[in-house]
Short mmCIF file of C-alpha atoms and ligand atoms in Angstrom, two decimals:
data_model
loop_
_atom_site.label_atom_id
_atom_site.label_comp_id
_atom_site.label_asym_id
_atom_site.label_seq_id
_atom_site.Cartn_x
_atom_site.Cartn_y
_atom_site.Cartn_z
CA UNK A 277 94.95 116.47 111.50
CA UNK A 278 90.98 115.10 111.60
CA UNK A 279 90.26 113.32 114.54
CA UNK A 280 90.14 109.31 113.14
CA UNK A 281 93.58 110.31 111.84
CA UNK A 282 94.95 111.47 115.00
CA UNK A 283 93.21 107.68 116.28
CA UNK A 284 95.04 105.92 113.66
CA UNK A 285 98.39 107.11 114.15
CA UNK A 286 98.47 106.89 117.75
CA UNK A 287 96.92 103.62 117.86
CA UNK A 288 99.41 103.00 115.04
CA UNK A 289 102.53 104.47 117.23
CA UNK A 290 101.11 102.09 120.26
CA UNK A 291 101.52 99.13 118.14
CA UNK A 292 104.87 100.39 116.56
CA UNK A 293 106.22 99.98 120.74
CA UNK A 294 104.51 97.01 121.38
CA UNK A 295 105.77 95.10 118.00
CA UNK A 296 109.62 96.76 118.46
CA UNK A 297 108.96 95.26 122.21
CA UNK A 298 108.34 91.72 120.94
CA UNK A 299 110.74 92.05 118.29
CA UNK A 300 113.11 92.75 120.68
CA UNK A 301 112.27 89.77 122.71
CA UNK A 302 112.85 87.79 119.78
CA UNK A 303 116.12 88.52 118.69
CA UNK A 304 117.34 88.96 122.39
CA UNK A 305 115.75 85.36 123.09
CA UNK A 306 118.11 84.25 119.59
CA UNK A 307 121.11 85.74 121.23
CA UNK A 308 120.78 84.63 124.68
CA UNK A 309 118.38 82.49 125.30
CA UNK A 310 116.08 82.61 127.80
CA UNK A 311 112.80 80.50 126.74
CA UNK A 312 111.39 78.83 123.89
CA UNK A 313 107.83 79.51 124.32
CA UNK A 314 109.24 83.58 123.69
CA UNK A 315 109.16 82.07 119.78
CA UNK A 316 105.69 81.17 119.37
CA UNK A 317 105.14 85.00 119.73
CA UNK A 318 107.28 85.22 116.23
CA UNK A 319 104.11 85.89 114.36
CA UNK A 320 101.88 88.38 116.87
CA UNK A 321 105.50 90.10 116.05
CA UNK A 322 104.58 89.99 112.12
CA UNK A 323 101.14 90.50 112.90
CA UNK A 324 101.09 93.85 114.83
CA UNK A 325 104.26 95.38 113.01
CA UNK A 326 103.18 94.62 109.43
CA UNK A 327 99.71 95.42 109.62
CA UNK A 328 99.36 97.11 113.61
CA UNK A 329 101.91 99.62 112.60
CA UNK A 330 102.69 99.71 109.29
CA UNK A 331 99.62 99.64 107.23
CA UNK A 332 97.44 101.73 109.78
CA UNK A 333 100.03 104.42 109.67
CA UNK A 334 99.45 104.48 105.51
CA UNK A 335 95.64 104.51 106.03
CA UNK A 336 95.94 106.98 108.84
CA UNK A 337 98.02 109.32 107.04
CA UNK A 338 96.10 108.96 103.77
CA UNK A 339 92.73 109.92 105.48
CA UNK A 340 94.70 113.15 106.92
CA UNK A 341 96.39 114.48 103.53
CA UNK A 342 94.38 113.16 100.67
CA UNK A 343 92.57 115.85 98.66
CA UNK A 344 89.40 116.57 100.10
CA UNK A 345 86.10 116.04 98.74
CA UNK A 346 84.44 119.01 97.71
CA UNK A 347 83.87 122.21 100.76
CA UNK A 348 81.02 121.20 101.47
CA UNK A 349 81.42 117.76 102.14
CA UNK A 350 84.82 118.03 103.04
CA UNK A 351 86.19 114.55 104.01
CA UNK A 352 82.11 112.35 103.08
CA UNK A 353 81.03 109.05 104.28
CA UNK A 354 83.45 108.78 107.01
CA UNK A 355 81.48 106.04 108.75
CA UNK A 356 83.38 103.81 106.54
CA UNK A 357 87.01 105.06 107.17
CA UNK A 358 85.93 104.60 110.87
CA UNK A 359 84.05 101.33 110.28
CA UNK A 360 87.66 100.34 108.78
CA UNK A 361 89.21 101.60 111.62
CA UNK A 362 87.47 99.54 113.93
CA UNK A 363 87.11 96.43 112.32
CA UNK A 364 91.62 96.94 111.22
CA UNK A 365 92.27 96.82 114.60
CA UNK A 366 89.43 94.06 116.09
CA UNK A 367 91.22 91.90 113.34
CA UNK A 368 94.62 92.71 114.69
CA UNK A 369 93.73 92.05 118.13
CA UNK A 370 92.04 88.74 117.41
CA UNK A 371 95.35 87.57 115.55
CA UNK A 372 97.61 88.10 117.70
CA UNK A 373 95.61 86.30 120.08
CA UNK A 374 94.76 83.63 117.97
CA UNK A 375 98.31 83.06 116.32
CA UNK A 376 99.99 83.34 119.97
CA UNK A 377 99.23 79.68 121.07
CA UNK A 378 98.34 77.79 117.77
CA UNK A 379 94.78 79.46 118.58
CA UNK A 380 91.96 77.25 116.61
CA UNK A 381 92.37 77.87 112.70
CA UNK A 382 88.83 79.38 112.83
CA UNK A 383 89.75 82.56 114.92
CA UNK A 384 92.94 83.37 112.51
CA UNK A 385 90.44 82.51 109.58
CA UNK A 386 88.06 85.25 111.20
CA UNK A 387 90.97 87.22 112.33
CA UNK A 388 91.96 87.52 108.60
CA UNK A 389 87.98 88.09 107.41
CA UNK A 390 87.68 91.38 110.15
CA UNK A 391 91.18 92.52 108.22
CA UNK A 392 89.70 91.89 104.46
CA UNK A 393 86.35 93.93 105.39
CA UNK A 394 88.60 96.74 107.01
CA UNK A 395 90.71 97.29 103.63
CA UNK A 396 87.92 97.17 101.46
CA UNK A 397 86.30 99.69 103.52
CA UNK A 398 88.70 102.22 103.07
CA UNK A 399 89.65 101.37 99.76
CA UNK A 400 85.77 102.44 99.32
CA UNK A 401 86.39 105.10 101.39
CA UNK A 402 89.05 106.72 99.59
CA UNK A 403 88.82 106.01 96.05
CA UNK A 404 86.52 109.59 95.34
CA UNK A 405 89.59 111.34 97.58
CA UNK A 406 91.99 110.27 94.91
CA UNK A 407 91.76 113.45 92.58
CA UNK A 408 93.58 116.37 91.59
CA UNK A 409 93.41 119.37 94.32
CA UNK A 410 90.15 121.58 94.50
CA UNK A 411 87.83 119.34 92.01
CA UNK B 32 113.54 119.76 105.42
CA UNK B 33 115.18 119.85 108.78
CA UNK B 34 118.33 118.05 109.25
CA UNK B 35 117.54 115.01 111.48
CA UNK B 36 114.80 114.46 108.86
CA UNK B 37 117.69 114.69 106.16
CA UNK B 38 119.48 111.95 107.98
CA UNK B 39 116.97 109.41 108.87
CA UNK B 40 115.88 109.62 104.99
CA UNK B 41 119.27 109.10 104.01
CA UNK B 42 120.17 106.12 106.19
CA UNK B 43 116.88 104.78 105.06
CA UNK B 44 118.09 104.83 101.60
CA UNK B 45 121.51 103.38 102.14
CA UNK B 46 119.21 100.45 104.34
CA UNK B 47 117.18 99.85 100.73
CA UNK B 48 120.36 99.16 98.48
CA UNK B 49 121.89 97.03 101.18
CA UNK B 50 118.47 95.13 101.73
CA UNK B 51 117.88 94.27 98.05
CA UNK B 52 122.05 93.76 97.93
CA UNK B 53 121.66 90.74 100.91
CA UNK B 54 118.54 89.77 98.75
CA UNK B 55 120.78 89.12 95.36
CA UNK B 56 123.17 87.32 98.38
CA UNK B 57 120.44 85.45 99.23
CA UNK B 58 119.17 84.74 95.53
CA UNK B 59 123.09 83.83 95.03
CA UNK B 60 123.57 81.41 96.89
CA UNK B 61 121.01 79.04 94.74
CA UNK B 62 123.35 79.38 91.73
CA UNK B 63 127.07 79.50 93.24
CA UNK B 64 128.37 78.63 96.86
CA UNK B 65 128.61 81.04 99.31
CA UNK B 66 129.53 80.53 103.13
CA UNK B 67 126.81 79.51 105.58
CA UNK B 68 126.79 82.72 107.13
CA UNK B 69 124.86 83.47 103.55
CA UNK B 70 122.29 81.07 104.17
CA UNK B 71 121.15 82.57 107.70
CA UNK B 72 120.87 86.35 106.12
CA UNK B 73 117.02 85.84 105.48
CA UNK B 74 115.75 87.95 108.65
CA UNK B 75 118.11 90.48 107.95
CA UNK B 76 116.92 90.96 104.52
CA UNK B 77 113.43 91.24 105.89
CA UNK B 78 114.11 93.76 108.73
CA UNK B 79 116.64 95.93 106.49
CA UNK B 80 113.89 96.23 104.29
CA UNK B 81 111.35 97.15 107.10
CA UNK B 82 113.06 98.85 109.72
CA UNK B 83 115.70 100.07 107.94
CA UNK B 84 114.09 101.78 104.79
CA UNK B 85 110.31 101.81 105.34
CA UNK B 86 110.40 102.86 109.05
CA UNK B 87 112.81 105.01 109.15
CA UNK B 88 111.08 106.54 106.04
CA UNK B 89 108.22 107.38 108.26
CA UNK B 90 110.22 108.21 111.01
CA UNK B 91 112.22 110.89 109.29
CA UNK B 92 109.22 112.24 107.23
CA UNK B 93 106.63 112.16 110.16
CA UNK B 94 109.61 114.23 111.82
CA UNK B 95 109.56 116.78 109.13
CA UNK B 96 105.87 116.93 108.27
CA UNK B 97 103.84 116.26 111.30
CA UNK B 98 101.57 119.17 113.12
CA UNK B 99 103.88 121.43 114.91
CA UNK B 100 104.46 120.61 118.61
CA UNK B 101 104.27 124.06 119.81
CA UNK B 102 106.15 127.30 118.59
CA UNK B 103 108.97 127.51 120.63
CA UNK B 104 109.53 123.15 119.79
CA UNK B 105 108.14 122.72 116.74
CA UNK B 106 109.31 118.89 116.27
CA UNK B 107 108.93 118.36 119.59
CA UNK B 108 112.83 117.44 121.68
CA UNK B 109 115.41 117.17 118.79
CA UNK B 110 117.38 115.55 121.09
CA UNK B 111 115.42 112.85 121.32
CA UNK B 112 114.98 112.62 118.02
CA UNK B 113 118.96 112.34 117.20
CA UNK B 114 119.12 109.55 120.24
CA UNK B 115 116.32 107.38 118.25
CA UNK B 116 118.63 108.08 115.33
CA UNK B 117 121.58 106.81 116.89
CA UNK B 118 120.02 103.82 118.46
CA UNK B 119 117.94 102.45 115.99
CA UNK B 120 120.81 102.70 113.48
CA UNK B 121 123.42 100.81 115.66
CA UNK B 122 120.95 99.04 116.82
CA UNK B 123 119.91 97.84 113.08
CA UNK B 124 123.90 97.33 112.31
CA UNK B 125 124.48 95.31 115.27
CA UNK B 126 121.94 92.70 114.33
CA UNK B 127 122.61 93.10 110.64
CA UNK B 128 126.61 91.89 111.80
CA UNK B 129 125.64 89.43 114.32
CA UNK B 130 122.36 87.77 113.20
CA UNK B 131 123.97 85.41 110.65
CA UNK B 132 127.05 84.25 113.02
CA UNK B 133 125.22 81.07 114.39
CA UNK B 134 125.49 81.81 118.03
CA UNK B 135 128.58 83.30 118.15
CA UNK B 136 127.71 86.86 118.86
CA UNK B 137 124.50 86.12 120.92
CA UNK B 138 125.01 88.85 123.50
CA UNK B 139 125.75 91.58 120.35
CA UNK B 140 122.36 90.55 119.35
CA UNK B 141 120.77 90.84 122.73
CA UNK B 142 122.56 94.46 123.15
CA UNK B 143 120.90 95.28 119.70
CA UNK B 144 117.85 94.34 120.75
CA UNK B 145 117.68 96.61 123.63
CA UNK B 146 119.05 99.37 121.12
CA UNK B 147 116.09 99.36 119.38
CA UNK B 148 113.25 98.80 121.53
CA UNK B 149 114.65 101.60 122.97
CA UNK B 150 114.41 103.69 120.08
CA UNK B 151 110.90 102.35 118.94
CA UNK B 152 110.01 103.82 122.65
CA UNK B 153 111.50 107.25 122.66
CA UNK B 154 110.24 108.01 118.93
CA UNK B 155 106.84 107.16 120.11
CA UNK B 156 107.40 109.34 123.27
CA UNK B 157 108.39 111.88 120.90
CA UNK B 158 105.83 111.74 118.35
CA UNK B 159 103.23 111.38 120.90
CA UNK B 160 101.76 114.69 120.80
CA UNK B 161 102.54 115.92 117.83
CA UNK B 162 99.53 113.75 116.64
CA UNK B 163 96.70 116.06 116.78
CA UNK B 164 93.79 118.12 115.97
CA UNK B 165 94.71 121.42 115.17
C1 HEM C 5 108.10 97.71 111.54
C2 HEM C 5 108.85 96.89 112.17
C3 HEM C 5 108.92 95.37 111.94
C4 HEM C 5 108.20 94.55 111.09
C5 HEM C 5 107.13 94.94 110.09
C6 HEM C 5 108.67 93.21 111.32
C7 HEM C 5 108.20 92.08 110.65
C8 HEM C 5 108.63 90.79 110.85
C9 HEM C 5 108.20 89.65 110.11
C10 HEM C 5 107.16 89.67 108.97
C11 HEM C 5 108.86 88.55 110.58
C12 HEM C 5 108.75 87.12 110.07
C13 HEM C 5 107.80 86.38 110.91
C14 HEM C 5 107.61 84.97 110.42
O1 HEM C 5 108.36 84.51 109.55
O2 HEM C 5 106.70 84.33 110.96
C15 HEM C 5 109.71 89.01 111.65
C16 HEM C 5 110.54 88.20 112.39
C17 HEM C 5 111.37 88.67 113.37
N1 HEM C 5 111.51 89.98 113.82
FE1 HEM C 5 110.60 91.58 113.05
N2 HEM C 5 109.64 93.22 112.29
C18 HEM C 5 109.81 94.53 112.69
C19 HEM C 5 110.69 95.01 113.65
C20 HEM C 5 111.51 94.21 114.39
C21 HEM C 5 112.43 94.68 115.39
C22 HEM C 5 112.62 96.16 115.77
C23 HEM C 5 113.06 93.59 115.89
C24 HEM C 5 114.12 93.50 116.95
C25 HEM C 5 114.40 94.42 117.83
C26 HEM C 5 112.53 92.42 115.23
C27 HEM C 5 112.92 91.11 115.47
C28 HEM C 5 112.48 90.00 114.79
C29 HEM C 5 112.99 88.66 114.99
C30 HEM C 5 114.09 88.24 115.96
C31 HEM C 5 112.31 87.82 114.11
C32 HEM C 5 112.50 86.32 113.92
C33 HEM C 5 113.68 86.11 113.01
C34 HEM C 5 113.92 84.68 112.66
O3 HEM C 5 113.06 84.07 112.02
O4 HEM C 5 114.99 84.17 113.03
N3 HEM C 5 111.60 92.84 114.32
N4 HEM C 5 109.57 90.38 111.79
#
C-alpha cells in the first residue's frame, strides 16, 4: 500500500472510532439520558462519519488499487492526492469545530470550501488512473 | 474469501434489503396509516443503510483484501474479528428494535450503544497494522 494511502486509511480508521464514539454518546444519551448539550454534537457525528470515515476510506483505497499510470510514472502528480489529503481533513476538523456550538456560519461556510477544493483535487488526481490495466 | 469476510458481507446485504424495506415503511406511512412506532424509524433507516451495509461492506472486504499482517496471522486476530462481528451486529439489532419505542427501551438502547462503540474500537485495533507499506 503507497504511503498517502496507508495516511488515509488510518486517519480514516481514527475517525471511524471517534464518530462510532460520539455516535454512541448519542443514542446512549436517547436511551438514558444524561445531558442535552451531548445533542448539539449530532452533526460533528455526521460530519466525521460521513465524510471523516467514510469518504476518506473510498479516496484512500482508490489511490492504493487504481491502475497505475504508466512504469515510469507510476502513481504522477501526487502533490494533488496529498494536497486533497490535507485540505479533506483541515475541512473536517474545522466542521466539527464549527458545527459543535452553532460556530459562526462563516467557519462551516469555509469548513465546506476546504472540503469542495479537497474533492476536486482528487477527482483531478485520479481521472488519468481510471483506465484499463497496463495502458 | 475467508469466512468472517463471507459473513460480514452477508449480514451487510441482509442490512441493505431491510434498510430500503424501513424506507418503503417510512415512504408508507404518507399514503396509509401505520403505528407511531413507523413514524420514529427515520434514524434507523439511515444507520441500517450506513452501518449496516456500507460499513460492514468495508469491514468484511478490508478483512479479506488488506496487506497481510504477517505469515503466521495473515488477517491479523480472527478472534477479534468474529467479536466485532458479533457486537456490531447485536449491537445494530438492538437499536434497530428499540430506537422507535419512544422511551420505553432506553437502557436496550444505551446497552447497544456500548455494543458498538465497542466494535468500532476493536476493528480499528485490528485493522491497525495491517495498513501499510509493503
Ligand atoms: C459510518 C458510521 C455512521 C455514519 C456515517 C453516521 C451518520 C449519521 C448521520 C448523517 C446522522 C444524522 C445527523 C443529522 O441529522 O444531523 C446521524 C445521527 C445519529 N447517529 Fe450516526 N452514523 C454512523 C454511526 C453511528 C453509530 C455507530 C451510532 C451509535 C452507536 C450512531 C448514532 C447516531 C444517533 C443516536 C444519531 C441521532 C439520531 C436521531 O436523530 O435521533 N451513528 N448519524
Amino acid at each position: 500500500m503507497p504511503r498517502l494511502s496507508v495516511w488515509m486509511v488510518r486517519t480514516a480508521l481514527l475517525y471511524l472510532g471517534v464518530g462510532f464514539t460520539i455516535g454512541g454518546l448519542l443514542l446512549f444519551n436517547k436511551g438514558v439520558y444524561i445531558d442535552a448539550a451531548i445533542w448539539r454534537l449530532r452533526p460533528v457525528h455526521a460530519e466525521i462519519a460521513l465524510i471523516g470515515w467514510t469518504l476518506q476510506l473510498a479516496l484512500g483505497v482508490a489511490f492504493w488499487i487504481l491502475p497505475r499510470l504508466t512504469r515510469t510514472e507510476r502513481y504522477g502528480r501526487t502533490w494533488l492526492a496529498w494536497s486533497g489529503y490535507g485540505l479533506l481533513n483541515a475541512g473536517v476538523l474545522l466542521l466539527a469545530a464549527a458545527r459543535w456550538n452553532n460556530g459562526p456560519a462563516e467557519l462551516t461556510l469555509a469548513g465546506r470550501v476546504l472540503e469542495l477544493l479537497a474533492v476536486a483535487a482528487f477527482a483531478v488526481y485520479l481521472w488519468p488512473r481510471v483506465k484499463p490495466f497496463g495502458k | 474469501m475467508p469466512r468472517l469476510a463471507r459473513w460480514y458481507i452477508k449480514a451487510g446485504l441482509v442490512y441493505l434489503v431491510l434498510a430500503l424495506l424501513v424506507g418503503v415503511l417510512l415512504q408508507a406511512r404518507t399514503v396509509i396509516d401505520l403505528p407511531g412506532w413507523a413514524g420514529r424509524l427515520q434514524p434507523v433507516y439511515l444507520h441500517l443503510l450506513i452501518v449496516g451495509w456500507i460499513t460492514q461492506l468495508i469491514i468484511g472486504v478490508a478483512y479479506w483484501m488488506f496487506p497481510k499482517f504477517t505469515r503466521e496471522q495473515p488477517r491479523g486476530s480472527e478472534t477479534l474479528g468474529w467479536l466485532t462481528f458479533g457486537l456490531i451486529n447485536a449491537g445494530l439489532a438492538l437499536r434497530t428494535i428499540a430506537e422507535p419505542q419512544a422511551g420505553d427501551l432506553g437502557w436496550v438502547l444505551a446497552v447497544s450503544a456500548v455494543l458498538q462503540v465497542i466494535a468500532g474500537w476493536l476493528f480499528v485495533i485490528n485493522t491497525w497494522a495491517r495498513v501499510k507499506e509493503r
